CSV table of C-alpha atoms (C1' of nucleotides) in Angstrom, one decimal:
chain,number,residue,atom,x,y,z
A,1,UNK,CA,0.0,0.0,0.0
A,2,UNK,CA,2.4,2.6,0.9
A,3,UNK,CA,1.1,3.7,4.3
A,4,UNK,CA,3.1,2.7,7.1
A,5,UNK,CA,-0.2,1.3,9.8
A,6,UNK,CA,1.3,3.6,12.0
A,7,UNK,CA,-1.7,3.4,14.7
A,8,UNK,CA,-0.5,0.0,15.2
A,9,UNK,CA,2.8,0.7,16.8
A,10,UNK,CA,3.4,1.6,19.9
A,11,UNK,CA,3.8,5.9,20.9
A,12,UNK,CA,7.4,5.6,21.9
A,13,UNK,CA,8.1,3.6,18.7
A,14,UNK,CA,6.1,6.2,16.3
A,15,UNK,CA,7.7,9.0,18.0
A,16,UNK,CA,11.4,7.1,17.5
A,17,UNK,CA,11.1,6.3,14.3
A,18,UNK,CA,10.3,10.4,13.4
A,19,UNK,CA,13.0,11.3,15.3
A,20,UNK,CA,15.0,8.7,13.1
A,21,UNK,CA,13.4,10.6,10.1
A,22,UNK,CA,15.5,13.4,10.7
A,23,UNK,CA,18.5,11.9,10.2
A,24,UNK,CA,17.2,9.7,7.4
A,25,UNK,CA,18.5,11.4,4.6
A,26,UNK,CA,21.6,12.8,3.8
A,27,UNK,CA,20.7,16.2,3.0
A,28,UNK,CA,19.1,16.6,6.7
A,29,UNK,CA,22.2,15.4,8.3
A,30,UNK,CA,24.1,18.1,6.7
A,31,UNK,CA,21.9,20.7,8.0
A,32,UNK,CA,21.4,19.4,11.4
A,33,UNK,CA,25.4,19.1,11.5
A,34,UNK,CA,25.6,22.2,10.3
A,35,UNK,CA,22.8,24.0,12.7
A,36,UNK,CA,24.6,21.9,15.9
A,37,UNK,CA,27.9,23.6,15.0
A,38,UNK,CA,26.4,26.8,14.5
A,39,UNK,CA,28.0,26.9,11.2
A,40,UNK,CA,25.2,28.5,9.3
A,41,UNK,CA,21.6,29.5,10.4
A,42,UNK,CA,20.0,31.6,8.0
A,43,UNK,CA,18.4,29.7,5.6
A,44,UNK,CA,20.5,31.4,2.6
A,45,UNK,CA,23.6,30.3,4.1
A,46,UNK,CA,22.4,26.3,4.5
A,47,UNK,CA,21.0,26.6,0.7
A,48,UNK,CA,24.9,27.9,-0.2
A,49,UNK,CA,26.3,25.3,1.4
A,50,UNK,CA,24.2,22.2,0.2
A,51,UNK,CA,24.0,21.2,-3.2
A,52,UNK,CA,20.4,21.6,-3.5
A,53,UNK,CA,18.3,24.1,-4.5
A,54,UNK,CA,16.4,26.1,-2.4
A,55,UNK,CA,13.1,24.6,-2.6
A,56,UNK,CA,14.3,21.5,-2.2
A,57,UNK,CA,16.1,22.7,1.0
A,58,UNK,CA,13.2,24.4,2.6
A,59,UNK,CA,11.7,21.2,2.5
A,60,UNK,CA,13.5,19.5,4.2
A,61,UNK,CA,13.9,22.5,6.7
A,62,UNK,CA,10.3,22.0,6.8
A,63,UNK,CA,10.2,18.3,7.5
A,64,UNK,CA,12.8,19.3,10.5
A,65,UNK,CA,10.2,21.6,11.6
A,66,UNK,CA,7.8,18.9,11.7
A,67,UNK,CA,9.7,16.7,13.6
A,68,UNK,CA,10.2,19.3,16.1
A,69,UNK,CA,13.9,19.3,15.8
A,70,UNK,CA,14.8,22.6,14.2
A,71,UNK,CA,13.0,25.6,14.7
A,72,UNK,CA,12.9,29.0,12.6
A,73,UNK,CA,12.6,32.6,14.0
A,74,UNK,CA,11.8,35.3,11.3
A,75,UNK,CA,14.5,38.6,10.9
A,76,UNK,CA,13.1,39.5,8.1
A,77,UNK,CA,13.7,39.2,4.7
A,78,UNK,CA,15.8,36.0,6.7
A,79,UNK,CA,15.2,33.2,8.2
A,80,UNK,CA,17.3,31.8,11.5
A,81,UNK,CA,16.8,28.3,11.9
A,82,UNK,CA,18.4,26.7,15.1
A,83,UNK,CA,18.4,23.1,16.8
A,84,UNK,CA,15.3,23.5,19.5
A,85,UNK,CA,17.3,21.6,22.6
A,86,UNK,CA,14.2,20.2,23.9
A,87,UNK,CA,13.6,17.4,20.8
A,88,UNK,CA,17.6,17.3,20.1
A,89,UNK,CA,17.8,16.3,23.8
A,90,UNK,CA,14.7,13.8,23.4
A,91,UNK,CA,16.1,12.4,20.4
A,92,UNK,CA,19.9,11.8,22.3
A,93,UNK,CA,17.8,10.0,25.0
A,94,UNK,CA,16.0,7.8,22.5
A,95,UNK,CA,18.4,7.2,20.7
A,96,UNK,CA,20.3,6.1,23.9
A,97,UNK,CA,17.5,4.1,25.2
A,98,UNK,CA,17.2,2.2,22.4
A,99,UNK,CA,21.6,1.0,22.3
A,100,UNK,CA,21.4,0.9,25.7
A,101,UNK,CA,19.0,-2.4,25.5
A,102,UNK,CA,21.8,-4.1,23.7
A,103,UNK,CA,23.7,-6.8,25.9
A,104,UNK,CA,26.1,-9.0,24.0
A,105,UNK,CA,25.5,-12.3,24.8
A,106,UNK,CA,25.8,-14.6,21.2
A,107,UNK,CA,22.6,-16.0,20.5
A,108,UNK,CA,22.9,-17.4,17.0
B,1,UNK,CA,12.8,13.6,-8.8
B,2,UNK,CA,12.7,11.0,-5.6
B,3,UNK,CA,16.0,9.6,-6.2
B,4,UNK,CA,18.4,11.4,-3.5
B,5,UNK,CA,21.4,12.7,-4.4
B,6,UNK,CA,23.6,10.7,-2.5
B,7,UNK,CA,27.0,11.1,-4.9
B,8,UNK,CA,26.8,14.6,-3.6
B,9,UNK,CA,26.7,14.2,-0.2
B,10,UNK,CA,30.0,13.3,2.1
B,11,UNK,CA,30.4,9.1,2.9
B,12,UNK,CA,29.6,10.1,6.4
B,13,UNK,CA,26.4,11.4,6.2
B,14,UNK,CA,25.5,9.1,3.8
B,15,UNK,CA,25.9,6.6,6.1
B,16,UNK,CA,24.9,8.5,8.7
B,17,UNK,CA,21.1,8.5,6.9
B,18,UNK,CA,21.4,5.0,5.9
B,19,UNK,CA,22.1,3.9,9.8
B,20,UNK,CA,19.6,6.0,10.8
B,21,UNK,CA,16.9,4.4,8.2
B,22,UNK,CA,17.4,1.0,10.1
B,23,UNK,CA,15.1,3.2,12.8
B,24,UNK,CA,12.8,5.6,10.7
B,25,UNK,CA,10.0,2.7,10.5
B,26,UNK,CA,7.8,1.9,13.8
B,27,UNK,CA,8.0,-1.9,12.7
B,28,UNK,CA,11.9,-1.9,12.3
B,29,UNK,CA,12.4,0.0,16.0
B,30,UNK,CA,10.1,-2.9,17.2
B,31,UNK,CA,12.2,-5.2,15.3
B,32,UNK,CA,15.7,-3.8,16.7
B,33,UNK,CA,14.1,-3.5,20.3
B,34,UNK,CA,13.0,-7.0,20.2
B,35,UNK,CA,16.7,-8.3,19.0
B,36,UNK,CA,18.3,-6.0,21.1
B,37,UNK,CA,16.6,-7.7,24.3
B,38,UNK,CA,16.8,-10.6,22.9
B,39,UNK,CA,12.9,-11.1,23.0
B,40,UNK,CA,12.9,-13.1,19.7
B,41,UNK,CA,15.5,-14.0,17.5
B,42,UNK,CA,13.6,-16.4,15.0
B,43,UNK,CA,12.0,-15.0,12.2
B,44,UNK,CA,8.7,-16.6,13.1
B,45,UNK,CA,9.0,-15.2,16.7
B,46,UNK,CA,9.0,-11.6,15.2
B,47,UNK,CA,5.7,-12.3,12.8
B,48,UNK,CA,4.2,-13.3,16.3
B,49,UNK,CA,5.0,-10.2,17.8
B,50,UNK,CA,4.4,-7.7,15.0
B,51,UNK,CA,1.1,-6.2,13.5
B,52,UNK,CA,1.9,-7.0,9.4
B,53,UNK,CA,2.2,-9.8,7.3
B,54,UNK,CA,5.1,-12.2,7.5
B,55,UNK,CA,5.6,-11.0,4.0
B,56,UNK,CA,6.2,-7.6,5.4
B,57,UNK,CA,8.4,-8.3,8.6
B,58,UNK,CA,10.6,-10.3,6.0
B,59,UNK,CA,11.4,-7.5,3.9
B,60,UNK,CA,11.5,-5.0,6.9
B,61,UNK,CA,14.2,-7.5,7.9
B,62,UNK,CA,15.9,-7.9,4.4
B,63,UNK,CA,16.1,-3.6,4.9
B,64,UNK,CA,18.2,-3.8,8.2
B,65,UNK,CA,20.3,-6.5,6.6
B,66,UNK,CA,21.1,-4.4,3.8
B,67,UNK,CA,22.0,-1.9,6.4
B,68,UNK,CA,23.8,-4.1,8.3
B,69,UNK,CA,22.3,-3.8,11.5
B,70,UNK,CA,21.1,-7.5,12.3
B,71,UNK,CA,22.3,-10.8,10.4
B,72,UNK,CA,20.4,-13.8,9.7
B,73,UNK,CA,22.0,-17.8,10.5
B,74,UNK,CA,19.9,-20.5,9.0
B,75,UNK,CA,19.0,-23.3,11.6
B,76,UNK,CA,16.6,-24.9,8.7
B,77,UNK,CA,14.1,-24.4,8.2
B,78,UNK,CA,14.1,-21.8,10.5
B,79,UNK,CA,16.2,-18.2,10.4
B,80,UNK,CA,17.5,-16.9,13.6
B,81,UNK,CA,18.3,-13.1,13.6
B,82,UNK,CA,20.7,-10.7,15.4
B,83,UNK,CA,21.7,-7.9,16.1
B,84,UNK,CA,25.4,-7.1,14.1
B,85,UNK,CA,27.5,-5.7,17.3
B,86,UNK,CA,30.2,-4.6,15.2
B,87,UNK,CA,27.3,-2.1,13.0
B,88,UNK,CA,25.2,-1.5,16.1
B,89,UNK,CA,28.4,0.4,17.8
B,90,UNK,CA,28.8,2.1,15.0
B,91,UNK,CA,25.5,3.4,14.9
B,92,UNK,CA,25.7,3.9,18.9
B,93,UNK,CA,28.6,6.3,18.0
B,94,UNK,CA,27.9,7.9,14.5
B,95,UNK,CA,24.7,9.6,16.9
B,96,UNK,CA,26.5,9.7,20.1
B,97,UNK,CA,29.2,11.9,17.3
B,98,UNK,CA,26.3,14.2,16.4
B,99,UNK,CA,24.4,14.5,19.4
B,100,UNK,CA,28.2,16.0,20.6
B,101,UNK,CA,28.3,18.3,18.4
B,102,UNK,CA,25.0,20.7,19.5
B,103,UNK,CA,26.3,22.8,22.4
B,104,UNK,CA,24.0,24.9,23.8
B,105,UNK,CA,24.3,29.0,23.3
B,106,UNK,CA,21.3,30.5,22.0
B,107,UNK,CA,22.0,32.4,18.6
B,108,UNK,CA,18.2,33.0,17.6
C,1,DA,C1',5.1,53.0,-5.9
C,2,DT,C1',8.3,49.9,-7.6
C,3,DT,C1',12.0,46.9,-7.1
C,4,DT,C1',14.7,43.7,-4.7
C,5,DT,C1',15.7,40.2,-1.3
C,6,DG,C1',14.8,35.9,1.2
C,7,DC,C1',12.0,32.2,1.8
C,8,DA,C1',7.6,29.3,1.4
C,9,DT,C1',4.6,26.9,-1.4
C,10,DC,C1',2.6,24.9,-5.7
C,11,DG,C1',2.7,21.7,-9.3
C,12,DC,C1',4.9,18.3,-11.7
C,13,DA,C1',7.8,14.1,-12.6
C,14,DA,C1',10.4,10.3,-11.1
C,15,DT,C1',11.8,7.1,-7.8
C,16,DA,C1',11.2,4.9,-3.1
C,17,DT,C1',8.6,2.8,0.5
C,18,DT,C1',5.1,0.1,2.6
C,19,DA,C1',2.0,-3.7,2.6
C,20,DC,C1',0.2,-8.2,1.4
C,21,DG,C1',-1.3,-12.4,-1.2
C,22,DA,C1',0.6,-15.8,-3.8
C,23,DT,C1',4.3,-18.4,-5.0
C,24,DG,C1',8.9,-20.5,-4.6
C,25,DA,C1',12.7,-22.6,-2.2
C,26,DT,C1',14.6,-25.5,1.3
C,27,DA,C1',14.9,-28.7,4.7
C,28,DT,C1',12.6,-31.7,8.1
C,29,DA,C1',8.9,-34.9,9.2
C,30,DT,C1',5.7,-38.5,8.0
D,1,DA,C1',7.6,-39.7,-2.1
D,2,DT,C1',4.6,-36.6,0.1
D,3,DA,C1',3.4,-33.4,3.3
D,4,DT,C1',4.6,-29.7,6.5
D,5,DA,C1',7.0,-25.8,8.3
D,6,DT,C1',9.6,-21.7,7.7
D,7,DC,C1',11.2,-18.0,5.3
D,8,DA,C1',12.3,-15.4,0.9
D,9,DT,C1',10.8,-13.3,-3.2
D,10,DC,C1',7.6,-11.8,-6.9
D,11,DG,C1',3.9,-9.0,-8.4
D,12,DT,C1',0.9,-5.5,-7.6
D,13,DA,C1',-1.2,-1.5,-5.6
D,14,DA,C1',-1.2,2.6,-2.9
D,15,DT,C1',1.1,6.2,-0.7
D,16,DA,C1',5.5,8.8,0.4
D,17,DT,C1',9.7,11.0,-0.7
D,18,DT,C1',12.9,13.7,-3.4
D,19,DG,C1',14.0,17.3,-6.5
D,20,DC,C1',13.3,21.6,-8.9
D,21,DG,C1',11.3,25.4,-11.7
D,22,DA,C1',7.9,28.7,-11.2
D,23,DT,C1',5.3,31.4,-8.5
D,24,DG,C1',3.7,33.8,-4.3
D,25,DC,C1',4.4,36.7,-0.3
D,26,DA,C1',6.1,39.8,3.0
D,27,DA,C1',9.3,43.3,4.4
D,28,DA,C1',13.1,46.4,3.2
D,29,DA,C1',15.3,49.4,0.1
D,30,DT,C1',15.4,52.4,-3.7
DNA sequence: ATTTTGCATCGCAATATTACGATGATATAT
DNA sequence: ATATATCATCGTAATATTGCGATGCAAAAT
């Protein structure tokens, strides 16, 4: 079909696998590297320093958005787009959850 | 398009995204939590415990094998899966890498 | 008032993902 | 040999994602 049955899956697993979303694709890393370094944060700045054109960069800013990750404060004509601490913190911590339920112990 | 760019982006994030796709589905988090735990390791045990098809959880599984994340040993004619230490560290570090990099001074 | 700047959104095209029934493959059990 | 059990793969359908040109919109500058 093409629709992931999300209402199936747990919260915590729904919620993990948006917050995996963000890092899902190349492009998203780059600006998410780029925002935790404070490298660049007005949206002109990401767009010259990703190989992709502006619309396609703004949305994936707003897919970041989405996921709660980012956030954007207008200073206009710009756009400042920062990490929001909150979800990056939320996403470290799920992330962490998650390896931390690894215990090596050969099974097959 | 829908094809990503990848050639244009750096090996790391590239791979970055790619480890972090094992986790962008609800049914693959299940999946890795399960395998992580230990809670099921044959194939049939995950079909039990997920909500799809055993068509689906088979090519769900196929996914994080291409990533790398789990590996499958035949015990005919059952297929016991588990989690790949060596790739699960990685992954454990290519976020813990990221996460480090956000440090927290407001800029907007 | 018109132009320019910076970004969002629309519309389109192409590829990718998700899901499942049906079928195939393989090895054990009868 | 046939049946059963377990899992992979094929084929199909529906939805999602990726990418970009074109356009829209709001505020600043001229």
């Amino acid at each position: 079909m093409g629709l992931s049955k999300s209402e199936v899956f747990s919260e915590a697993d729904n919620r993990m696998a948006d917050l995996a979303k963000a890092f899902a694709h190349p492009a998203r890393v780059a600006i998410l590297r780029l925002l935790a370094q404070r490298k660049a944060c007005v949206c002109g700045d990401l767009v010259d320093e990703l190989p992709l054109s502006q619309a396609t960069v703004s949305q994936h800013l707003k897919e970041l958005k989405r996921i709660g990750i980012i956030q954007g404060s207008i200073d206009p004509p710009r756009v400042c787009y920062c990490i929001n601490e909150q979800v990056w913190e939320e996403a470290e911590e799920a992330f962490g959850g998650v390896f931390a339920l690894f215990s090596k112990v050969g099974c097959c």
